[in-house]
PDB file of C-alpha atoms in Angstrom:
ATOM      1  CA  UNK A   1     191.017  41.338  33.261  1.00  0.00           C
ATOM      2  CA  UNK A   2     193.556  39.714  30.863  1.00  0.00           C
ATOM      3  CA  UNK A   3     195.585  42.199  28.632  1.00  0.00           C
ATOM      4  CA  UNK A   4     195.580  40.470  25.502  1.00  0.00           C
ATOM      5  CA  UNK A   5     198.077  42.403  23.744  1.00  0.00           C
ATOM      6  CA  UNK A   6     200.705  41.779  26.176  1.00  0.00           C
ATOM      7  CA  UNK A   7     199.593  38.477  25.904  1.00  0.00           C
ATOM      8  CA  UNK A   8     202.969  35.965  24.800  1.00  0.00           C
ATOM      9  CA  UNK A   9     205.119  32.624  24.481  1.00  0.00           C
ATOM     10  CA  UNK A  10     206.790  33.115  28.289  1.00  0.00           C
ATOM     11  CA  UNK A  11     207.663  31.355  31.483  1.00  0.00           C
ATOM     12  CA  UNK A  12     206.166  32.652  34.670  1.00  0.00           C
ATOM     13  CA  UNK A  13     208.746  33.944  36.763  1.00  0.00           C
ATOM     14  CA  UNK A  14     207.347  32.028  39.859  1.00  0.00           C
ATOM     15  CA  UNK A  15     209.000  29.443  37.717  1.00  0.00           C
ATOM     16  CA  UNK A  16     211.826  27.323  39.304  1.00  0.00           C
ATOM     17  CA  UNK A  17     215.057  27.693  36.821  1.00  0.00           C
ATOM     18  CA  UNK A  18     218.354  26.502  37.284  1.00  0.00           C
ATOM     19  CA  UNK A  19     219.688  29.955  38.321  1.00  0.00           C
ATOM     20  CA  UNK A  20     217.723  31.095  40.305  1.00  0.00           C
ATOM     21  CA  UNK A  21     216.906  28.249  42.913  1.00  0.00           C
ATOM     22  CA  UNK A  22     218.889  26.636  45.203  1.00  0.00           C
ATOM     23  CA  UNK A  23     218.230  22.421  46.566  1.00  0.00           C
ATOM     24  CA  UNK A  24     218.793  21.909  50.441  1.00  0.00           C
ATOM     25  CA  UNK A  25     218.784  18.691  51.625  1.00  0.00           C
ATOM     26  CA  UNK A  26     218.171  19.070  55.323  1.00  0.00           C
ATOM     27  CA  UNK A  27     219.254  15.902  57.942  1.00  0.00           C
ATOM     28  CA  UNK A  28     217.870  13.128  55.837  1.00  0.00           C
ATOM     29  CA  UNK A  29     219.910  10.542  58.528  1.00  0.00           C
ATOM     30  CA  UNK A  30     219.689   6.642  59.839  1.00  0.00           C
ATOM     31  CA  UNK A  31     217.767   8.187  63.333  1.00  0.00           C
ATOM     32  CA  UNK A  32     215.533  10.622  61.463  1.00  0.00           C
ATOM     33  CA  UNK A  33     214.390   7.929  58.853  1.00  0.00           C
ATOM     34  CA  UNK A  34     213.577   5.166  61.504  1.00  0.00           C
ATOM     35  CA  UNK A  35     211.645   7.647  62.897  1.00  0.00           C
ATOM     36  CA  UNK A  36     209.245   8.701  60.325  1.00  0.00           C
ATOM     37  CA  UNK A  37     206.101   6.644  59.969  1.00  0.00           C
ATOM     38  CA  UNK A  38     203.965   9.442  57.192  1.00  0.00           C
ATOM     39  CA  UNK A  39     205.152   7.361  54.286  1.00  0.00           C
ATOM     40  CA  UNK A  40     206.974   4.667  52.983  1.00  0.00           C
ATOM     41  CA  UNK A  41     210.667   5.060  53.407  1.00  0.00           C
ATOM     42  CA  UNK A  42     211.927   3.795  50.654  1.00  0.00           C
ATOM     43  CA  UNK A  43     209.977   5.708  49.005  1.00  0.00           C
ATOM     44  CA  UNK A  44     210.974   8.426  50.564  1.00  0.00           C
ATOM     45  CA  UNK A  45     214.556   7.810  49.812  1.00  0.00           C
ATOM     46  CA  UNK A  46     214.138   7.332  45.977  1.00  0.00           C
ATOM     47  CA  UNK A  47     212.997  10.389  45.762  1.00  0.00           C
ATOM     48  CA  UNK A  48     214.975  12.322  47.588  1.00  0.00           C
ATOM     49  CA  UNK A  49     217.525  10.782  45.243  1.00  0.00           C
ATOM     50  CA  UNK A  50     216.071  11.631  42.519  1.00  0.00           C
ATOM     51  CA  UNK A  51     215.811  15.292  43.486  1.00  0.00           C
ATOM     52  CA  UNK A  52     219.273  15.133  44.165  1.00  0.00           C
ATOM     53  CA  UNK A  53     219.809  13.848  40.587  1.00  0.00           C
ATOM     54  CA  UNK A  54     217.124  16.448  39.489  1.00  0.00           C
ATOM     55  CA  UNK A  55     219.861  18.989  41.063  1.00  0.00           C
ATOM     56  CA  UNK A  56     223.256  18.032  39.919  1.00  0.00           C
ATOM     57  CA  UNK A  57     221.897  17.140  36.379  1.00  0.00           C
ATOM     58  CA  UNK A  58     220.375  21.526  36.561  1.00  0.00           C
ATOM     59  CA  UNK A  59     224.348  22.475  37.707  1.00  0.00           C
ATOM     60  CA  UNK A  60     221.708  24.235  40.335  1.00  0.00           C
ATOM     61  CA  UNK A  61     224.025  24.201  43.623  1.00  0.00           C
ATOM     62  CA  UNK A  62     222.606  22.736  47.148  1.00  0.00           C
ATOM     63  CA  UNK A  63     222.869  22.935  50.709  1.00  0.00           C
ATOM     64  CA  UNK A  64     222.809  19.662  52.073  1.00  0.00           C
ATOM     65  CA  UNK A  65     223.454  19.712  56.023  1.00  0.00           C
ATOM     66  CA  UNK A  66     223.003  17.257  59.045  1.00  0.00           C
ATOM     67  CA  UNK A  67     221.378  17.541  62.815  1.00  0.00           C
ATOM     68  CA  UNK A  68     223.218  15.768  65.367  1.00  0.00           C
ATOM     69  CA  UNK A  69     225.435  12.967  63.448  1.00  0.00           C
ATOM     70  CA  UNK A  70     228.132  11.899  65.545  1.00  0.00           C
ATOM     71  CA  UNK A  71     225.849  12.219  68.869  1.00  0.00           C
ATOM     72  CA  UNK A  72     222.675  11.545  67.602  1.00  0.00           C
ATOM     73  CA  UNK A  73     221.343  10.894  63.408  1.00  0.00           C
ATOM     74  CA  UNK A  74     223.741   9.135  62.275  1.00  0.00           C
ATOM     75  CA  UNK A  75     225.919  10.167  59.020  1.00  0.00           C
ATOM     76  CA  UNK A  76     223.801  11.888  55.732  1.00  0.00           C
ATOM     77  CA  UNK A  77     221.838   9.340  53.200  1.00  0.00           C
ATOM     78  CA  UNK A  78     225.206   7.550  51.198  1.00  0.00           C
ATOM     79  CA  UNK A  79     222.446   7.680  48.041  1.00  0.00           C
ATOM     80  CA  UNK A  80     223.234  12.081  48.905  1.00  0.00           C
ATOM     81  CA  UNK A  81     227.269  11.678  49.082  1.00  0.00           C
ATOM     82  CA  UNK A  82     226.745   9.396  46.491  1.00  0.00           C
ATOM     83  CA  UNK A  83     225.513  12.168  43.735  1.00  0.00           C
ATOM     84  CA  UNK A  84     227.903  14.881  45.863  1.00  0.00           C
ATOM     85  CA  UNK A  85     231.166  13.676  46.693  1.00  0.00           C
ATOM     86  CA  UNK A  86     232.856  15.895  47.180  1.00  0.00           C
ATOM     87  CA  UNK A  87     229.969  18.636  49.002  1.00  0.00           C
ATOM     88  CA  UNK A  88     230.557  19.619  52.329  1.00  0.00           C
ATOM     89  CA  UNK A  89     227.814  18.603  54.740  1.00  0.00           C
ATOM     90  CA  UNK A  90     227.097  21.000  57.449  1.00  0.00           C
ATOM     91  CA  UNK A  91     226.208  19.281  60.856  1.00  0.00           C
ATOM     92  CA  UNK A  92     224.314  21.371  63.521  1.00  0.00           C
ATOM     93  CA  UNK A  93     223.058  21.380  67.545  1.00  0.00           C
ATOM     94  CA  UNK A  94     220.295  23.375  65.903  1.00  0.00           C
ATOM     95  CA  UNK A  95     216.741  21.163  64.923  1.00  0.00           C
ATOM     96  CA  UNK A  96     216.665  25.143  63.089  1.00  0.00           C
ATOM     97  CA  UNK A  97     218.824  25.076  60.220  1.00  0.00           C
ATOM     98  CA  UNK A  98     217.542  28.524  60.028  1.00  0.00           C
ATOM     99  CA  UNK A  99     218.964  29.156  63.273  1.00  0.00           C
ATOM    100  CA  UNK A 100     222.584  28.166  62.346  1.00  0.00           C
ATOM    101  CA  UNK A 101     224.992  30.173  60.649  1.00  0.00           C
ATOM    102  CA  UNK A 102     227.044  28.265  58.854  1.00  0.00           C
ATOM    103  CA  UNK A 103     223.761  27.003  57.055  1.00  0.00           C
ATOM    104  CA  UNK A 104     222.540  29.666  56.782  1.00  0.00           C
ATOM    105  CA  UNK A 105     225.301  31.506  55.372  1.00  0.00           C
ATOM    106  CA  UNK A 106     225.712  28.472  52.724  1.00  0.00           C
ATOM    107  CA  UNK A 107     222.392  29.801  51.125  1.00  0.00           C
ATOM    108  CA  UNK A 108     222.909  33.411  50.576  1.00  0.00           C
ATOM    109  CA  UNK A 109     226.646  32.427  49.030  1.00  0.00           C
ATOM    110  CA  UNK A 110     224.869  31.076  46.379  1.00  0.00           C
ATOM    111  CA  UNK A 111     222.823  34.146  45.334  1.00  0.00           C
ATOM    112  CA  UNK A 112     219.522  32.475  45.007  1.00  0.00           C
ATOM    113  CA  UNK A 113     216.280  33.589  46.206  1.00  0.00           C
ATOM    114  CA  UNK A 114     214.461  30.336  45.161  1.00  0.00           C
ATOM    115  CA  UNK A 115     214.550  27.619  48.448  1.00  0.00           C
ATOM    116  CA  UNK A 116     213.457  24.204  46.655  1.00  0.00           C
ATOM    117  CA  UNK A 117     213.358  22.428  50.469  1.00  0.00           C
ATOM    118  CA  UNK A 118     213.770  18.330  51.642  1.00  0.00           C
ATOM    119  CA  UNK A 119     213.764  16.698  54.565  1.00  0.00           C
ATOM    120  CA  UNK A 120     212.990  15.167  57.806  1.00  0.00           C
ATOM    121  CA  UNK A 121     211.353  15.266  59.420  1.00  0.00           C
ATOM    122  CA  UNK A 122     208.587  17.485  58.286  1.00  0.00           C
ATOM    123  CA  UNK A 123     206.693  19.390  60.909  1.00  0.00           C
ATOM    124  CA  UNK A 124     210.352  20.162  62.895  1.00  0.00           C
ATOM    125  CA  UNK A 125     213.217  20.657  60.589  1.00  0.00           C
ATOM    126  CA  UNK A 126     211.546  21.930  57.471  1.00  0.00           C
ATOM    127  CA  UNK A 127     209.077  23.656  59.260  1.00  0.00           C
ATOM    128  CA  UNK A 128     211.255  25.834  60.977  1.00  0.00           C
ATOM    129  CA  UNK A 129     214.107  26.938  58.387  1.00  0.00           C
ATOM    130  CA  UNK A 130     210.632  26.999  55.535  1.00  0.00           C
ATOM    131  CA  UNK A 131     209.430  29.681  58.192  1.00  0.00           C
ATOM    132  CA  UNK A 132     212.783  31.527  59.299  1.00  0.00           C
ATOM    133  CA  UNK A 133     213.636  31.856  55.431  1.00  0.00           C
ATOM    134  CA  UNK A 134     210.266  32.544  54.142  1.00  0.00           C
ATOM    135  CA  UNK A 135     209.979  35.391  56.870  1.00  0.00           C
ATOM    136  CA  UNK A 136     213.563  37.003  55.849  1.00  0.00           C
ATOM    137  CA  UNK A 137     211.971  36.973  52.444  1.00  0.00           C
ATOM    138  CA  UNK A 138     213.296  34.260  50.755  1.00  0.00           C
ATOM    139  CA  UNK A 139     210.070  32.250  47.869  1.00  0.00           C
ATOM    140  CA  UNK A 140     210.070  28.333  49.701  1.00  0.00           C
ATOM    141  CA  UNK A 141     209.179  25.180  47.130  1.00  0.00           C
ATOM    142  CA  UNK A 142     208.523  22.513  49.786  1.00  0.00           C
ATOM    143  CA  UNK A 143     209.891  18.869  48.140  1.00  0.00           C
ATOM    144  CA  UNK A 144     206.940  16.806  49.330  1.00  0.00           C
ATOM    145  CA  UNK A 145     207.775  13.216  48.695  1.00  0.00           C
ATOM    146  CA  UNK A 146     211.629  13.906  49.549  1.00  0.00           C
ATOM    147  CA  UNK A 147     210.365  14.468  52.725  1.00  0.00           C
ATOM    148  CA  UNK A 148     208.679  12.446  55.882  1.00  0.00           C
ATOM    149  CA  UNK A 149     207.244  13.356  59.278  1.00  0.00           C
ATOM    150  CA  UNK A 150     206.042  11.075  61.922  1.00  0.00           C
ATOM    151  CA  UNK A 151     203.156  10.832  61.506  1.00  0.00           C
ATOM    152  CA  UNK A 152     200.361  11.032  58.039  1.00  0.00           C
ATOM    153  CA  UNK A 153     199.108  13.566  60.412  1.00  0.00           C
ATOM    154  CA  UNK A 154     202.373  15.892  61.422  1.00  0.00           C
ATOM    155  CA  UNK A 155     202.881  15.619  57.696  1.00  0.00           C
ATOM    156  CA  UNK A 156     200.184  16.421  56.404  1.00  0.00           C
ATOM    157  CA  UNK A 157     199.697  19.629  58.735  1.00  0.00           C
ATOM    158  CA  UNK A 158     202.918  20.548  58.835  1.00  0.00           C
ATOM    159  CA  UNK A 159     202.544  21.643  54.709  1.00  0.00           C
ATOM    160  CA  UNK A 160     199.745  22.596  55.659  1.00  0.00           C
ATOM    161  CA  UNK A 161     201.298  25.538  57.813  1.00  0.00           C
ATOM    162  CA  UNK A 162     204.212  26.059  55.596  1.00  0.00           C
ATOM    163  CA  UNK A 163     201.295  26.682  52.421  1.00  0.00           C
ATOM    164  CA  UNK A 164     199.579  29.301  54.728  1.00  0.00           C
ATOM    165  CA  UNK A 165     203.049  30.918  55.600  1.00  0.00           C
ATOM    166  CA  UNK A 166     203.314  31.574  51.812  1.00  0.00           C
ATOM    167  CA  UNK A 167     205.935  27.941  50.464  1.00  0.00           C
ATOM    168  CA  UNK A 168     204.665  26.055  47.248  1.00  0.00           C
ATOM    169  CA  UNK A 169     204.179  22.711  47.565  1.00  0.00           C
ATOM    170  CA  UNK A 170     205.948  20.176  45.067  1.00  0.00           C
ATOM    171  CA  UNK A 171     207.440  16.777  44.101  1.00  0.00           C
ATOM    172  CA  UNK A 172     210.028  16.040  42.997  1.00  0.00           C
ATOM    173  CA  UNK A 173     209.245  14.728  39.355  1.00  0.00           C
ATOM    174  CA  UNK A 174     208.005  18.709  39.618  1.00  0.00           C
ATOM    175  CA  UNK A 175     211.076  20.515  40.326  1.00  0.00           C
ATOM    176  CA  UNK A 176     212.434  18.004  37.412  1.00  0.00           C
ATOM    177  CA  UNK A 177     210.548  18.650  34.899  1.00  0.00           C
ATOM    178  CA  UNK A 178     209.991  21.897  35.887  1.00  0.00           C
ATOM    179  CA  UNK A 179     214.079  22.276  35.466  1.00  0.00           C
ATOM    180  CA  UNK A 180     213.700  21.214  31.425  1.00  0.00           C
ATOM    181  CA  UNK A 181     210.544  22.634  30.626  1.00  0.00           C
ATOM    182  CA  UNK A 182     211.538  22.218  27.622  1.00  0.00           C
ATOM    183  CA  UNK A 183     212.435  18.603  25.619  1.00  0.00           C
ATOM    184  CA  UNK A 184     214.044  19.824  23.189  1.00  0.00           C
ATOM    185  CA  UNK A 185     216.296  21.138  25.574  1.00  0.00           C
ATOM    186  CA  UNK A 186     218.682  18.853  23.913  1.00  0.00           C
ATOM    187  CA  UNK A 187     221.761  18.971  26.848  1.00  0.00           C
ATOM    188  CA  UNK A 188     220.175  17.849  29.529  1.00  0.00           C
ATOM    189  CA  UNK A 189     217.322  15.849  27.938  1.00  0.00           C
ATOM    190  CA  UNK A 190     219.387  12.871  27.893  1.00  0.00           C
ATOM    191  CA  UNK A 191     220.295  13.115  31.514  1.00  0.00           C
ATOM    192  CA  UNK A 192     216.627  13.747  32.603  1.00  0.00           C
ATOM    193  CA  UNK A 193     215.753  10.440  30.564  1.00  0.00           C
ATOM    194  CA  UNK A 194     218.434   8.618  32.516  1.00  0.00           C
ATOM    195  CA  UNK A 195     216.676  10.624  36.126  1.00  0.00           C
ATOM    196  CA  UNK A 196     213.526   9.355  34.931  1.00  0.00           C
ATOM    197  CA  UNK A 197     214.117   5.854  33.929  1.00  0.00           C
ATOM    198  CA  UNK A 198     215.971   5.068  37.574  1.00  0.00           C
ATOM    199  CA  UNK A 199     213.179   6.771  39.498  1.00  0.00           C
ATOM    200  CA  UNK A 200     210.214   7.515  38.114  1.00  0.00           C
ATOM    201  CA  UNK A 201     208.935   4.675  38.707  1.00  0.00           C
ATOM    202  CA  UNK A 202     205.658   3.360  35.732  1.00  0.00           C
ATOM    203  CA  UNK A 203     206.931   6.957  34.429  1.00  0.00           C
ATOM    204  CA  UNK A 204     210.489   5.207  34.239  1.00  0.00           C
ATOM    205  CA  UNK A 205     209.257   1.863  32.640  1.00  0.00           C
ATOM    206  CA  UNK A 206     207.097   3.860  29.865  1.00  0.00           C
ATOM    207  CA  UNK A 207     210.030   6.559  29.008  1.00  0.00           C
ATOM    208  CA  UNK A 208     211.525   2.574  28.061  1.00  0.00           C
ATOM    209  CA  UNK A 209     208.591   1.813  26.807  1.00  0.00           C
ATOM    210  CA  UNK A 210     208.305   4.226  24.821  1.00  0.00           C
ATOM    211  CA  UNK A 211     212.372   5.106  23.563  1.00  0.00           C
ATOM    212  CA  UNK A 212     211.828   0.506  22.646  1.00  0.00           C
ATOM    213  CA  UNK A 213     208.832   0.862  20.688  1.00  0.00           C
ATOM    214  CA  UNK A 214     209.329   4.523  18.472  1.00  0.00           C
ATOM    215  CA  UNK A 215     212.837   4.986  19.154  1.00  0.00           C
ATOM    216  CA  UNK A 216     215.762   6.611  21.828  1.00  0.00           C
ATOM    217  CA  UNK A 217     214.483  10.131  20.517  1.00  0.00           C
ATOM    218  CA  UNK A 218     210.808   9.618  22.385  1.00  0.00           C
ATOM    219  CA  UNK A 219     210.421  11.794  24.690  1.00  0.00           C
ATOM    220  CA  UNK A 220     208.033  13.366  27.913  1.00  0.00           C
TER     221      UNK A 220
END
């Protein structure tokens, strides 16, 4: 039942904000992309970079991690380094990032309880830390389009497993706009529009069109 006396114009505590979230990028590396077959790899890269720029625009802390970078998987996605040139990349031997002490300490150091998680592959390098973090009380939001599995079935079943455990599936644009949430928020409006125009596909073209016809103040 709705208690109308308590209804007010206020956001849900479940929403992601620049102050309550941390973004984790796990194993966006060449060898992992080579084995990704759940979707278009160029689209996954675009979504990953869009998510990274969203985190930067809102000053959300990030943790970058690789697995066996020098012995097998190769370096982290160069576009992520461009977005976060001074960010340490934590390399691991563990498939489950949550079993690496340096990785977990980096997450803990942010003081954030909402984890925005993306990576390769969904059925291994996302499922394992997602279930581990959920088991320790974190809230996990899995960015489905900035992640990929070895097949469509592997990706989908991994998402289903995480959702069943309590994770929330999202997309990178959803994260971007949830962080903005109000077009009157001028301090991040310009950056959001630039990210959308560069990585938002047809939505981005719509922004270009609106700003050229309506004016630079066109929102949404």
